[in-house]
């Protein structure tokens, strides 16, 4: 006695699914950022990296993962983000539709700057993990004052 | 930004007013004899930004990412962009036999969990056999 629960307008659902996947693929290749040795990839979770001047900020979309299920490792010039997400049906329920990816992941980056591993923070909020890596003193941007010579 | 040439991912632009563009969240649906569960991945969405709307047999999920505006803070530079921080929108048709007045939703660490109880008539019932 299955109660079907379908996307609106079932006849187009195949196209919807196709479009959804195509959109994800475009997202994979369509990046404004210059290539700094980071690789665009379709791996899960998706991670955005920004350079905020004094720090590198990694933001990963990781819905449905508890903080204890992450392993974040920082060295002077590398970052590894590992964890696991299970998307099994709750006890007593059968699966009718399964799109959310289950993933056991480990992603590593070679950092373009030396970072101060002591001043690293990682916070999880609304399913987004933010890792802030403070750049080491010698990698901080520095303003040089130009002095006119008499 | 070259979002202008990208096809809109909005599944129902005439039905739901929102910021464009949006992305359709990944959804799992689970079923038990008493109810359906619909779980959608909406990382970055806050409780205030989530709307679950049922009307004329259609269930519309919209969720605003709180971090869209702050995607790249002032003075920051994007180094790697894998995920666009779009708002979420997706429309489902609700099957017959769902008690629309009892639909509940909660947001838990980036996952929107919608509970759709089946109406009494659809639930399995155990019939007592009486001895005569």
XYZ file of N, CA and C in Angstrom:
846
model
N 0.837 -1.183 0.000
C 0.000 0.000 0.000
C 0.878 1.240 0.000
N 1.608 1.398 -1.061
C 2.523 2.536 -1.118
C 1.766 3.796 -1.498
N 2.009 4.845 -0.753
C 1.427 6.135 -1.097
C 2.493 6.891 -1.871
N 2.274 7.041 -3.143
C 3.318 7.662 -3.957
C 3.439 9.139 -3.619
N 4.660 9.584 -3.598
C 4.923 10.972 -3.283
C 5.860 11.457 -4.364
N 5.308 12.184 -5.297
C 6.120 12.478 -6.469
C 6.340 13.964 -6.635
N 7.349 14.292 -7.444
C 7.550 15.671 -7.823
C 6.301 16.168 -8.503
N 6.072 17.455 -8.373
C 4.918 18.026 -9.056
C 5.073 17.792 -10.554
N 3.994 17.489 -11.195
C 3.943 17.216 -12.626
C 4.871 16.075 -12.998
N 4.397 14.914 -12.751
C 5.208 13.721 -12.880
C 5.759 13.489 -14.275
N 5.007 13.907 -15.280
C 5.464 13.634 -16.644
C 6.774 14.349 -16.957
N 7.054 15.414 -16.219
C 8.299 16.138 -16.487
C 9.389 15.823 -15.478
N 9.090 14.891 -14.604
C 10.035 14.677 -13.514
C 11.400 14.200 -14.011
N 11.398 13.469 -15.121
C 12.674 13.009 -15.669
C 13.501 14.205 -16.109
N 12.836 15.173 -16.742
C 13.563 16.357 -17.207
C 14.032 17.194 -16.030
N 13.186 17.265 -15.013
C 13.584 17.989 -13.805
C 14.858 17.400 -13.222
N 14.867 16.085 -13.151
C 16.025 15.408 -12.587
C 17.258 15.680 -13.446
N 17.068 15.619 -14.761
C 18.177 15.877 -15.674
C 18.691 17.301 -15.485
N 17.742 18.229 -15.385
C 18.158 19.614 -15.241
C 18.891 19.834 -13.922
N 18.396 19.159 -12.885
C 19.037 19.298 -11.589
C 20.490 18.843 -11.669
N 20.663 17.714 -12.348
C 22.042 17.210 -12.468
C 22.904 18.102 -13.337
N 22.314 18.609 -14.421
C 23.087 19.492 -15.295
C 23.509 20.745 -14.539
N 22.573 21.273 -13.747
C 22.901 22.466 -12.968
C 24.081 22.212 -12.045
N 24.076 21.021 -11.458
C 25.188 20.684 -10.558
C 26.483 20.600 -11.349
N 26.399 20.049 -12.571
C 27.615 19.923 -13.380
C 28.129 21.311 -13.758
N 27.196 22.204 -14.168
C 27.645 23.565 -14.501
C 28.333 24.183 -13.306
N 27.739 23.985 -12.148
C 28.344 24.543 -10.947
C 29.770 24.056 -10.760
N 29.998 22.788 -11.137
C 31.327 22.237 -10.955
C 32.371 22.949 -11.808
N 31.975 23.320 -13.036
C 32.972 23.897 -13.934
C 32.948 25.408 -13.959
N 31.835 25.952 -13.536
C 31.636 27.377 -13.663
C 32.141 28.074 -12.410
N 33.392 28.335 -12.360
C 33.927 29.018 -11.186
C 34.610 30.303 -11.622
N 34.396 31.324 -10.821
C 35.013 32.611 -11.134
C 36.455 32.654 -10.654
N 36.767 31.747 -9.749
C 38.038 31.858 -9.055
C 39.210 31.421 -9.930
N 40.333 32.089 -9.758
C 41.526 31.650 -10.468
C 42.006 30.313 -9.900
N 42.636 29.536 -10.743
C 43.115 28.235 -10.296
C 44.423 28.409 -9.534
N 44.395 28.104 -8.275
C 45.597 28.246 -7.450
C 46.090 26.877 -7.016
N 45.913 25.913 -7.897
C 46.322 24.578 -7.527
C 45.203 23.816 -6.852
N 44.099 24.500 -6.582
C 42.934 23.801 -6.049
C 42.216 23.148 -7.216
N 41.659 22.011 -6.967
C 40.960 21.329 -8.043
C 39.459 21.439 -7.875
N 38.800 21.837 -8.947
C 37.343 21.779 -8.917
C 36.969 20.308 -9.006
N 36.035 19.903 -8.211
C 35.683 18.495 -8.251
C 34.231 18.327 -7.871
N 33.698 17.196 -8.193
C 32.298 16.963 -7.888
C 32.167 16.197 -6.581
N 33.247 16.111 -5.824
C 33.182 15.310 -4.617
C 32.323 15.988 -3.553
N 31.868 15.206 -2.655
C 31.015 15.679 -1.566
C 31.830 15.689 -0.285
N 31.763 16.663 0.546
C 30.917 17.859 0.402
C 31.563 18.916 -0.478
N 30.756 19.841 -0.930
C 31.267 20.960 -1.697
C 31.876 21.976 -0.743
N 32.995 22.508 -1.174
C 33.731 23.411 -0.294
C 34.072 24.689 -1.052
N 33.790 25.810 -0.450
C 34.208 27.096 -0.998
C 35.354 27.624 -0.149
N 36.321 28.198 -0.818
C 37.469 28.737 -0.091
C 37.619 30.206 -0.449
N 37.747 31.047 0.562
C 38.026 32.450 0.297
C 39.265 32.881 1.070
N 39.926 33.845 0.496
C 41.109 34.412 1.125
C 40.703 35.755 1.699
N 40.654 35.836 3.025
C 40.192 37.066 3.674
C 41.357 37.966 4.082
N 42.502 37.795 3.439
C 43.645 38.644 3.759
C 44.500 38.034 4.852
N 43.973 38.047 6.077
C 44.759 37.511 7.188
C 44.454 36.040 7.436
N 43.425 35.512 6.749
C 43.044 34.120 6.990
C 42.471 33.492 5.732
N 42.603 32.174 5.658
C 41.929 31.398 4.622
C 40.672 30.813 5.263
N 39.548 30.955 4.583
C 38.292 30.475 5.148
C 37.705 29.393 4.250
N 37.507 28.205 4.817
C 36.903 27.074 4.105
C 35.465 26.937 4.584
N 34.536 26.874 3.647
C 33.135 26.654 4.015
C 32.621 25.428 3.287
N 32.161 24.447 4.066
C 31.676 23.195 3.475
C 30.194 23.017 3.790
N 29.433 22.668 2.779
C 28.013 22.359 2.981
C 27.892 20.917 3.452
N 27.612 20.732 4.720
C 27.605 19.386 5.297
C 26.326 19.155 6.107
N 25.153 19.206 5.456
C 23.918 19.052 6.209
C 23.806 17.665 6.828
N 23.242 17.628 8.020
C 22.923 16.340 8.632
C 24.095 15.593 9.230
N 25.178 16.284 9.546
C 26.313 15.615 10.186
C 26.551 16.277 11.544
N 26.681 15.446 12.573
C 26.945 15.976 13.911
C 28.413 16.379 14.006
N 28.705 17.323 14.919
C 30.078 17.839 15.004
C 31.089 16.747 15.358
N 30.643 15.729 16.089
C 31.595 14.688 16.498
C 31.984 13.785 15.328
N 31.260 13.882 14.227
C 31.563 13.022 13.085
C 32.522 13.665 12.086
N 33.104 14.803 12.461
C 34.107 15.437 11.606
C 35.499 15.211 12.170
N 36.452 15.103 11.267
C 37.849 15.072 11.673
C 38.577 16.110 10.834
N 38.983 17.166 11.485
C 39.677 18.241 10.784
C 41.123 18.234 11.247
N 42.047 18.099 10.293
C 43.461 18.049 10.625
C 44.179 19.181 9.895
N 44.923 19.961 10.640
C 45.652 21.071 10.038
C 47.132 20.904 10.320
N 47.936 21.023 9.260
C 49.368 21.108 9.454
C 49.783 22.495 8.974
N 51.088 22.741 8.971
C 51.549 24.065 8.583
C 51.098 24.426 7.162
N 51.069 23.445 6.286
C 50.713 23.762 4.905
C 49.677 22.814 4.306
N 48.898 22.181 5.165
C 47.869 21.282 4.634
C 46.647 21.214 5.521
N 45.522 20.913 4.885
C 44.264 20.772 5.630
C 43.562 19.506 5.141
N 43.071 18.720 6.084
C 42.282 17.549 5.722
C 40.955 17.624 6.446
N 39.890 17.425 5.679
C 38.544 17.403 6.242
C 37.963 16.030 5.963
N 37.664 15.303 7.026
C 37.125 13.959 6.853
C 35.872 13.806 7.694
N 35.061 12.862 7.314
C 33.832 12.624 8.059
C 32.959 11.624 7.340
N 31.802 11.420 7.914
C 30.900 10.453 7.320
C 29.459 10.900 7.499
N 28.689 10.684 6.450
C 27.261 10.933 6.554
C 26.521 9.703 6.074
N 25.612 9.241 6.907
C 24.775 8.107 6.519
C 23.386 8.640 6.213
N 22.785 8.121 5.181
C 21.428 8.552 4.860
C 20.534 7.326 4.747
N 20.494 6.562 5.812
C 19.637 5.380 5.808
C 18.265 5.765 6.362
N 17.281 4.981 5.990
C 15.915 5.252 6.459
C 15.850 5.071 7.967
N 15.072 5.902 8.645
C 14.892 5.704 10.081
C 14.245 4.344 10.331
N 14.440 3.848 11.524
C 13.878 2.544 11.902
C 12.367 2.521 11.660
N 11.913 1.499 10.980
C 10.478 1.356 10.766
C 9.953 2.056 9.522
N 10.878 2.670 8.752
C 10.463 3.371 7.542
C 11.106 2.715 6.330
N 10.402 2.735 5.220
C 10.997 2.269 3.976
C 11.352 3.492 3.133
N 12.300 3.310 2.218
C 12.768 4.433 1.411
C 11.942 4.531 0.133
N 11.408 5.715 -0.109
C 10.619 5.910 -1.315
C 11.401 6.709 -2.348
N 12.266 7.576 -1.870
C 13.076 8.395 -2.769
C 14.392 8.656 -2.058
N 15.485 8.497 -2.782
C 16.798 8.685 -2.164
C 17.667 9.515 -3.082
N 17.830 10.779 -2.741
C 18.680 11.667 -3.537
C 19.864 12.165 -2.731
N 19.649 12.315 -1.425
C 20.710 12.884 -0.587
C 21.872 11.905 -0.548
N 23.048 12.363 -0.929
C 24.169 11.430 -1.004
C 24.671 11.002 0.379
N 24.866 9.703 0.501
C 25.588 9.200 1.671
C 27.060 9.301 1.311
N 27.878 9.693 2.258
C 29.278 9.892 1.902
C 30.193 9.607 3.074
N 31.254 8.916 2.764
C 32.362 8.812 3.698
C 33.484 9.547 2.986
N 33.850 10.676 3.524
C 34.716 11.533 2.727
C 35.998 11.900 3.456
N 36.996 12.213 2.664
C 38.241 12.748 3.176
C 38.823 13.617 2.072
N 38.848 14.901 2.305
C 39.362 15.812 1.291
C 40.553 16.559 1.870
N 41.569 16.686 1.060
C 42.790 17.353 1.526
C 43.171 18.489 0.592
N 43.750 19.497 1.152
C 44.239 20.626 0.375
C 45.674 20.927 0.779
N 46.457 21.287 -0.224
C 47.760 21.855 0.073
C 47.558 23.356 0.109
N 47.924 23.966 1.204
C 47.624 25.379 1.361
C 48.649 26.233 0.648
N 48.196 27.310 0.023
C 49.126 28.181 -0.701
C 49.948 29.071 0.234
N 49.566 29.123 1.500
C 50.303 29.928 2.468
C 50.582 29.079 3.687
N 51.594 29.475 4.427
C 51.783 28.853 5.729
C 50.714 29.377 6.670
N 50.177 28.478 7.496
C 49.157 28.930 8.441
C 49.622 28.654 9.866
N 49.007 29.374 10.773
C 49.295 29.209 12.188
C 48.288 28.199 12.737
N 48.730 26.943 12.857
C 47.800 25.874 13.239
C 47.162 26.135 14.596
N 47.840 26.917 15.433
C 47.293 27.216 16.766
C 46.072 28.127 16.685
N 46.022 28.939 15.659
C 44.935 29.922 15.573
C 43.856 29.482 14.591
N 43.600 28.186 14.569
C 42.606 27.650 13.655
C 41.290 27.449 14.396
N 40.192 27.766 13.733
C 38.905 27.489 14.371
C 37.989 26.802 13.378
N 37.111 25.968 13.902
C 36.119 25.297 13.065
C 34.772 25.372 13.761
N 33.778 25.900 13.065
C 32.447 26.015 13.659
C 31.424 25.405 12.714
N 30.403 24.796 13.328
C 29.337 24.164 12.558
C 28.043 24.895 12.858
N 27.404 25.413 11.811
C 26.145 26.136 12.014
C 25.228 25.903 10.822
N 24.017 25.502 11.082
C 23.005 25.275 10.044
C 23.517 24.377 8.918
N 24.302 23.387 9.268
C 24.786 22.464 8.251
C 25.929 22.993 7.404
N 26.551 24.072 7.843
C 27.722 24.611 7.136
C 28.904 24.604 8.105
N 29.978 23.950 7.696
C 31.184 23.912 8.512
C 32.134 24.993 8.011
N 32.542 25.873 8.923
C 33.456 26.954 8.554
C 34.779 26.739 9.267
N 35.825 26.602 8.485
C 37.159 26.425 9.059
C 37.969 27.677 8.715
N 38.448 28.335 9.743
C 39.221 29.559 9.534
C 40.674 29.301 9.899
N 41.544 29.466 8.925
C 42.968 29.217 9.127
C 43.699 30.552 9.084
N 44.230 30.957 10.211
C 44.973 32.219 10.241
C 46.313 32.029 9.532
N 46.643 32.954 8.660
C 47.926 32.850 7.969
C 49.068 33.101 8.950
N 50.159 32.427 8.727
C 51.339 32.663 9.547
C 51.815 34.097 9.321
N 52.506 34.633 10.322
C 52.910 36.042 10.275
C 53.614 36.388 8.966
N 54.486 35.472 8.488
C 55.265 35.823 7.294
C 54.417 35.786 6.018
N 53.199 35.176 6.108
C 52.352 35.109 4.918
C 51.293 36.201 4.893
N 51.241 37.001 5.955
C 50.241 38.075 6.016
C 50.573 39.150 4.984
N 49.535 39.691 4.390
C 49.807 40.792 3.455
C 50.340 42.003 4.218
N 51.227 42.716 3.625
C 51.848 43.858 4.306
C 51.815 45.071 3.401
N 51.439 46.142 3.980
C 51.387 47.386 3.222
C 52.742 48.073 3.322
N 53.297 48.432 2.185
C 54.598 49.105 2.192
C 54.387 50.583 1.884
N 54.831 51.386 2.766
C 54.670 52.830 2.555
C 55.769 53.348 1.620
N 55.359 54.092 0.639
C 56.325 54.668 -0.292
C 56.707 56.045 0.234
N 57.989 56.223 0.382
C 58.431 57.511 0.898
C 59.150 58.283 -0.190
N 58.789 59.487 -0.288
C 59.451 60.351 -1.275
C 60.809 60.759 -0.735
N 61.832 60.768 -1.610
C 63.141 61.135 -1.165
C 63.413 62.587 -1.544
N 63.921 63.268 -0.591
C 64.155 64.688 -0.844
C 65.271 64.875 -1.866
N 30.340 37.674 -12.571
C 29.329 36.622 -12.431
C 28.665 36.375 -13.782
N 28.546 35.126 -14.176
C 27.838 34.836 -15.415
C 26.581 34.033 -15.144
N 25.879 34.407 -14.095
C 24.651 33.694 -13.764
C 23.539 34.021 -14.747
N 23.710 35.103 -15.483
C 22.622 35.554 -16.349
C 22.299 34.545 -17.444
N 23.295 33.870 -17.970
C 23.039 32.942 -19.073
C 22.674 31.553 -18.581
N 22.726 31.379 -17.276
C 22.409 30.060 -16.742
C 20.893 29.849 -16.744
N 20.418 28.674 -17.139
C 18.978 28.455 -17.069
C 18.513 28.502 -15.628
N 17.370 29.070 -15.424
C 16.839 29.174 -14.071
C 16.549 27.797 -13.514
N 16.868 27.623 -12.252
C 16.597 26.336 -11.621
C 15.296 26.387 -10.843
N 14.600 27.473 -10.997
C 13.360 27.646 -10.254
C 12.267 26.755 -10.842
N 11.719 25.825 -10.057
C 10.750 24.893 -10.625
C 9.390 25.513 -10.892
N 9.070 26.614 -10.243
C 7.741 27.189 -10.438
C 7.788 28.689 -10.224
N 8.373 29.410 -11.167
C 8.566 30.850 -10.963
C 7.261 31.593 -10.768
N 6.170 31.098 -11.354
C 4.924 31.847 -11.234
C 4.226 31.556 -9.910
N 4.642 30.516 -9.224
C 3.937 30.148 -7.988
C 4.605 30.724 -6.752
N 5.886 30.831 -6.775
C 6.582 31.225 -5.561
C 7.446 32.448 -5.852
N 7.266 33.432 -5.002
C 8.071 34.629 -5.197
C 9.326 34.523 -4.340
N 10.440 34.745 -4.933
C 11.677 34.600 -4.184
C 12.834 35.231 -4.954
N 13.977 35.197 -4.317
C 15.171 35.651 -5.001
C 15.570 34.610 -6.025
N 15.926 35.042 -7.202
C 16.415 34.109 -8.204
C 17.930 34.228 -8.234
N 18.660 33.219 -8.640
C 18.154 31.887 -8.944
C 18.073 31.027 -7.680
N 17.435 29.890 -7.837
C 17.373 28.935 -6.730
C 17.881 27.594 -7.223
N 18.141 26.731 -6.288
C 18.563 25.389 -6.640
C 17.583 24.420 -5.969
N 17.348 23.283 -6.610
C 16.442 22.304 -6.014
C 17.222 21.434 -5.054
N 16.806 21.391 -3.804
C 17.575 20.602 -2.841
C 17.398 19.104 -3.076
N 18.394 18.340 -2.664
C 18.272 16.887 -2.684
C 17.280 16.473 -1.607
N 16.442 15.518 -1.937
C 15.371 15.124 -1.023
C 15.314 13.600 -0.896
N 15.151 13.140 0.329
C 14.827 11.736 0.585
C 13.386 11.680 1.077
N 12.687 10.622 0.698
C 11.329 10.411 1.220
C 11.269 9.029 1.836
N 10.817 8.981 3.070
C 10.670 7.715 3.779
C 9.201 7.510 4.119
N 8.814 6.249 4.179
C 7.414 5.951 4.437
C 7.272 4.905 5.532
N 6.304 5.135 6.400
C 5.918 4.124 7.376
C 4.410 3.942 7.218
N 3.813 2.968 7.885
C 2.364 2.801 7.751
C 1.586 4.047 8.171
N 2.168 4.873 9.037
C 1.421 6.015 9.562
C 1.745 7.354 8.928
N 2.885 7.471 8.286
C 3.268 8.793 7.806
C 4.360 8.724 6.752
N 4.563 9.865 6.108
C 5.681 10.036 5.189
C 6.635 11.048 5.812
N 7.925 10.834 5.584
C 8.922 11.809 6.013
C 9.630 12.315 4.766
N 9.803 13.622 4.691
C 10.508 14.207 3.560
C 11.685 14.994 4.135
N 12.887 14.563 3.804
C 14.080 15.222 4.337
C 14.823 15.900 3.193
N 15.062 17.183 3.342
C 15.735 17.942 2.283
C 17.029 18.559 2.818
N 18.080 18.454 2.026
C 19.362 19.071 2.381
C 19.311 20.562 2.066
N 19.306 21.387 3.095
C 19.290 22.836 2.862
C 20.372 23.509 3.694
N 21.650 23.156 3.470
C 22.701 23.753 4.296
C 22.721 25.276 4.150
N 22.942 25.940 5.256
C 23.018 27.401 5.230
C 21.695 28.086 5.494
N 20.611 27.308 5.484
C 19.303 27.917 5.725
C 19.061 28.025 7.224
N 18.418 29.112 7.615
C 18.050 29.286 9.015
C 16.549 29.076 9.153
N 16.094 28.906 10.405
C 14.686 28.619 10.648
C 13.793 29.746 10.114
N 14.260 30.975 10.259
C 13.457 32.113 9.804
C 13.293 32.111 8.285
N 14.269 31.535 7.598
C 14.243 31.597 6.142
C 13.546 30.429 5.474
N 13.012 29.511 6.269
C 12.405 28.306 5.696
C 10.890 28.451 5.659
N 10.319 28.099 4.532
C 8.855 28.097 4.424
C 8.395 26.771 3.853
N 7.420 26.186 4.502
C 6.777 24.975 3.993
C 5.326 25.353 3.757
N 4.908 25.204 2.519
C 3.615 25.735 2.122
C 2.815 24.622 1.458
N 1.605 24.404 1.925
C 0.748 23.391 1.298
C -0.479 24.083 0.753
N -0.731 23.869 -0.516
C -1.904 24.488 -1.112
C -2.330 23.663 -2.321
N -3.598 23.331 -2.368
C -4.176 22.606 -3.506
C -3.349 21.382 -3.880
N -2.995 20.631 -2.876
C -2.292 19.382 -3.153
C -0.834 19.542 -3.519
N -0.307 20.754 -3.365
C 1.103 20.955 -3.656
C 1.853 21.384 -2.408
N 2.990 20.751 -2.239
C 3.852 21.091 -1.117
C 5.047 21.857 -1.678
N 5.215 23.082 -1.229
C 6.329 23.895 -1.718
C 7.303 24.141 -0.573
N 8.550 23.786 -0.813
C 9.597 24.043 0.169
C 10.443 25.185 -0.354
N 10.602 26.222 0.456
C 11.572 27.253 0.096
C 12.435 27.510 1.318
N 13.699 27.723 1.074
C 14.625 27.975 2.168
C 15.654 28.988 1.697
N 15.810 30.021 2.489
C 16.799 31.039 2.152
C 18.099 30.758 2.858
N 19.143 30.839 2.111
C 20.463 30.717 2.744
C 20.768 32.021 3.440
N 21.202 31.907 4.676
C 21.544 33.114 5.407
C 22.890 33.659 4.935
N 23.679 32.812 4.282
C 25.042 33.223 3.955
C 25.210 33.636 2.500
N 24.102 33.921 1.796
C 24.231 34.342 0.403
C 24.967 35.673 0.304
N 24.492 36.630 1.093
C 25.075 37.962 1.006
C 26.539 37.953 1.445
N 26.827 37.132 2.443
C 28.180 37.116 2.976
C 29.079 36.106 2.304
N 28.686 35.691 1.110
C 29.427 34.649 0.423
C 30.910 35.002 0.318
N 31.170 36.176 -0.180
C 32.544 36.660 -0.164
C 32.519 37.993 0.564
N 33.049 37.978 1.757
C 33.033 39.191 2.567
C 33.875 40.265 1.903
N 33.599 41.489 2.279
C 34.335 42.609 1.706
C 35.831 42.421 1.928
N 36.592 42.606 0.875
C 38.040 42.480 1.000
C 38.529 41.062 0.830
N 37.596 40.102 0.786
C 38.009 38.714 0.610
C 38.008 38.362 -0.878
N 38.713 37.299 -1.200
C 38.871 36.901 -2.586
C 38.530 35.412 -2.671
N 37.739 35.057 -3.670
C 37.381 33.647 -3.820
C 38.580 32.866 -4.332
N 38.906 31.779 -3.703
C 40.012 30.937 -4.117
C 39.479 29.686 -4.813
N 38.423 29.148 -4.265
C 37.813 27.952 -4.843
C 36.311 28.045 -4.622
N 35.549 27.907 -5.694
C 34.097 27.981 -5.557
C 33.483 26.722 -6.144
N 33.057 25.822 -5.292
C 32.411 24.598 -5.756
C 30.910 24.692 -5.625
N 30.471 25.372 -4.593
C 29.043 25.443 -4.317
C 28.584 26.881 -4.429
N 27.587 27.107 -5.272
C 26.949 28.409 -5.300
C 26.019 28.465 -4.110
N 26.018 29.557 -3.410
C 25.129 29.636 -2.257
C 23.796 30.216 -2.703
N 23.009 29.346 -3.340
C 21.681 29.740 -3.790
C 20.642 29.398 -2.740
N 19.514 30.074 -2.843
C 18.352 29.684 -2.042
C 17.789 28.390 -2.623
N 16.943 27.747 -1.838
C 16.400 26.452 -2.236
C 14.913 26.575 -2.528
N 14.450 25.827 -3.516
C 13.018 25.783 -3.781
C 12.689 24.476 -4.485
N 11.631 23.834 -4.046
C 11.202 22.613 -4.721
C 9.729 22.373 -4.437
N 9.042 21.879 -5.451
C 7.606 21.662 -5.333
C 7.303 20.182 -5.474
N 6.452 19.676 -4.611
C 6.014 18.288 -4.683
C 4.501 18.255 -4.729
N 3.966 17.203 -5.330
C 2.523 17.016 -5.212
C 2.289 16.082 -4.036
N 1.353 16.454 -3.208
C 1.064 15.654 -2.019
C 0.063 14.572 -2.412
N 0.380 13.336 -2.114
C -0.545 12.265 -2.504
C -1.845 12.337 -1.714
N -2.862 11.740 -2.268
C -4.143 11.690 -1.559
C -3.956 10.911 -0.269
N -4.703 11.280 0.725
C -4.629 10.533 1.970
C -3.666 11.107 2.989
N -3.104 12.262 2.669
C -2.254 12.944 3.647
C -3.091 14.009 4.342
N -2.983 14.043 5.645
C -3.732 15.013 6.410
C -2.960 16.338 6.428
N -3.342 17.224 5.503
C -2.561 18.453 5.310
C -2.512 19.316 6.566
N -3.538 19.225 7.400
C -3.578 20.082 8.585
C -2.584 19.619 9.645
N -2.060 18.406 9.489
C -1.150 17.888 10.519
C 0.294 17.818 10.049
N 0.595 18.467 8.938
C 1.967 18.455 8.443
C 2.843 19.300 9.369
N 3.985 18.744 9.741
C 4.913 19.451 10.623
C 6.274 19.511 9.960
N 7.060 20.521 10.334
C 8.398 20.625 9.771
C 9.365 21.095 10.835
N 10.572 20.592 10.775
C 11.615 21.087 11.664
C 12.927 21.156 10.898
N 13.790 22.039 11.368
C 15.081 22.226 10.722
C 16.154 21.777 11.695
N 16.993 20.850 11.237
C 17.996 20.310 12.133
C 19.327 20.211 11.392
N 20.288 20.989 11.816
C 21.626 21.081 11.220
C 21.621 20.980 9.691
N 20.867 21.885 9.082
C 20.899 21.973 7.632
C 20.014 20.989 6.903
N 19.216 20.221 7.644
C 18.291 19.291 7.007
C 16.870 19.690 7.401
N 16.041 19.938 6.403
C 14.637 20.266 6.654
C 13.853 18.962 6.682
N 13.215 18.691 7.806
C 12.506 17.427 7.985
C 11.008 17.691 8.067
N 10.295 17.242 7.052
C 8.852 17.450 7.000
C 8.160 16.120 7.282
N 7.196 16.186 8.190
C 6.457 14.995 8.598
C 5.039 15.113 8.052
N 4.621 14.135 7.262
C 3.283 14.186 6.657
C 2.468 12.982 7.126
N 1.621 13.181 8.134
C 0.849 12.055 8.657
C -0.225 11.621 7.667
N -0.408 10.316 7.558
C -1.482 9.805 6.707
C -2.800 9.961 7.450
N -3.852 10.155 6.708
C -5.156 10.276 7.360
C -5.589 8.907 7.882
N -6.494 8.944 8.832
C -6.925 7.719 9.517
C -7.292 6.609 8.541
N -7.982 6.995 7.464
C -8.503 5.986 6.537
C -7.388 5.158 5.901
N -6.188 5.758 5.786
C -5.102 5.057 5.103
C -4.267 4.188 6.037
N -4.402 4.443 7.323
C -3.548 3.701 8.244
C -4.001 2.254 8.347
N -3.061 1.363 8.514
C -3.444 -0.031 8.663
C -4.210 -0.206 9.966
N -5.162 -1.071 9.956
C -5.974 -1.266 11.150
C -6.065 -2.748 11.443
N -5.976 -3.057 12.676
C -6.104 -4.453 13.069
C -7.550 -4.706 13.483
N -8.139 -5.687 12.865
C -9.547 -5.987 13.150
C -9.615 -7.126 14.154
N -10.250 -6.860 15.229
C -10.410 -7.903 16.242
C -11.406 -8.948 15.742
N -11.009 -10.183 15.863
C -11.921 -11.261 15.477
C -12.665 -11.707 16.733
N -13.947 -11.628 16.671
C -14.739 -11.996 17.843
C -15.176 -13.441 17.741
N -15.116 -14.098 18.827
C -15.641 -15.459 18.862
C -17.144 -15.384 19.020
N -17.829 -16.240 18.331
C -19.283 -16.200 18.464
C -19.761 -17.398 19.267
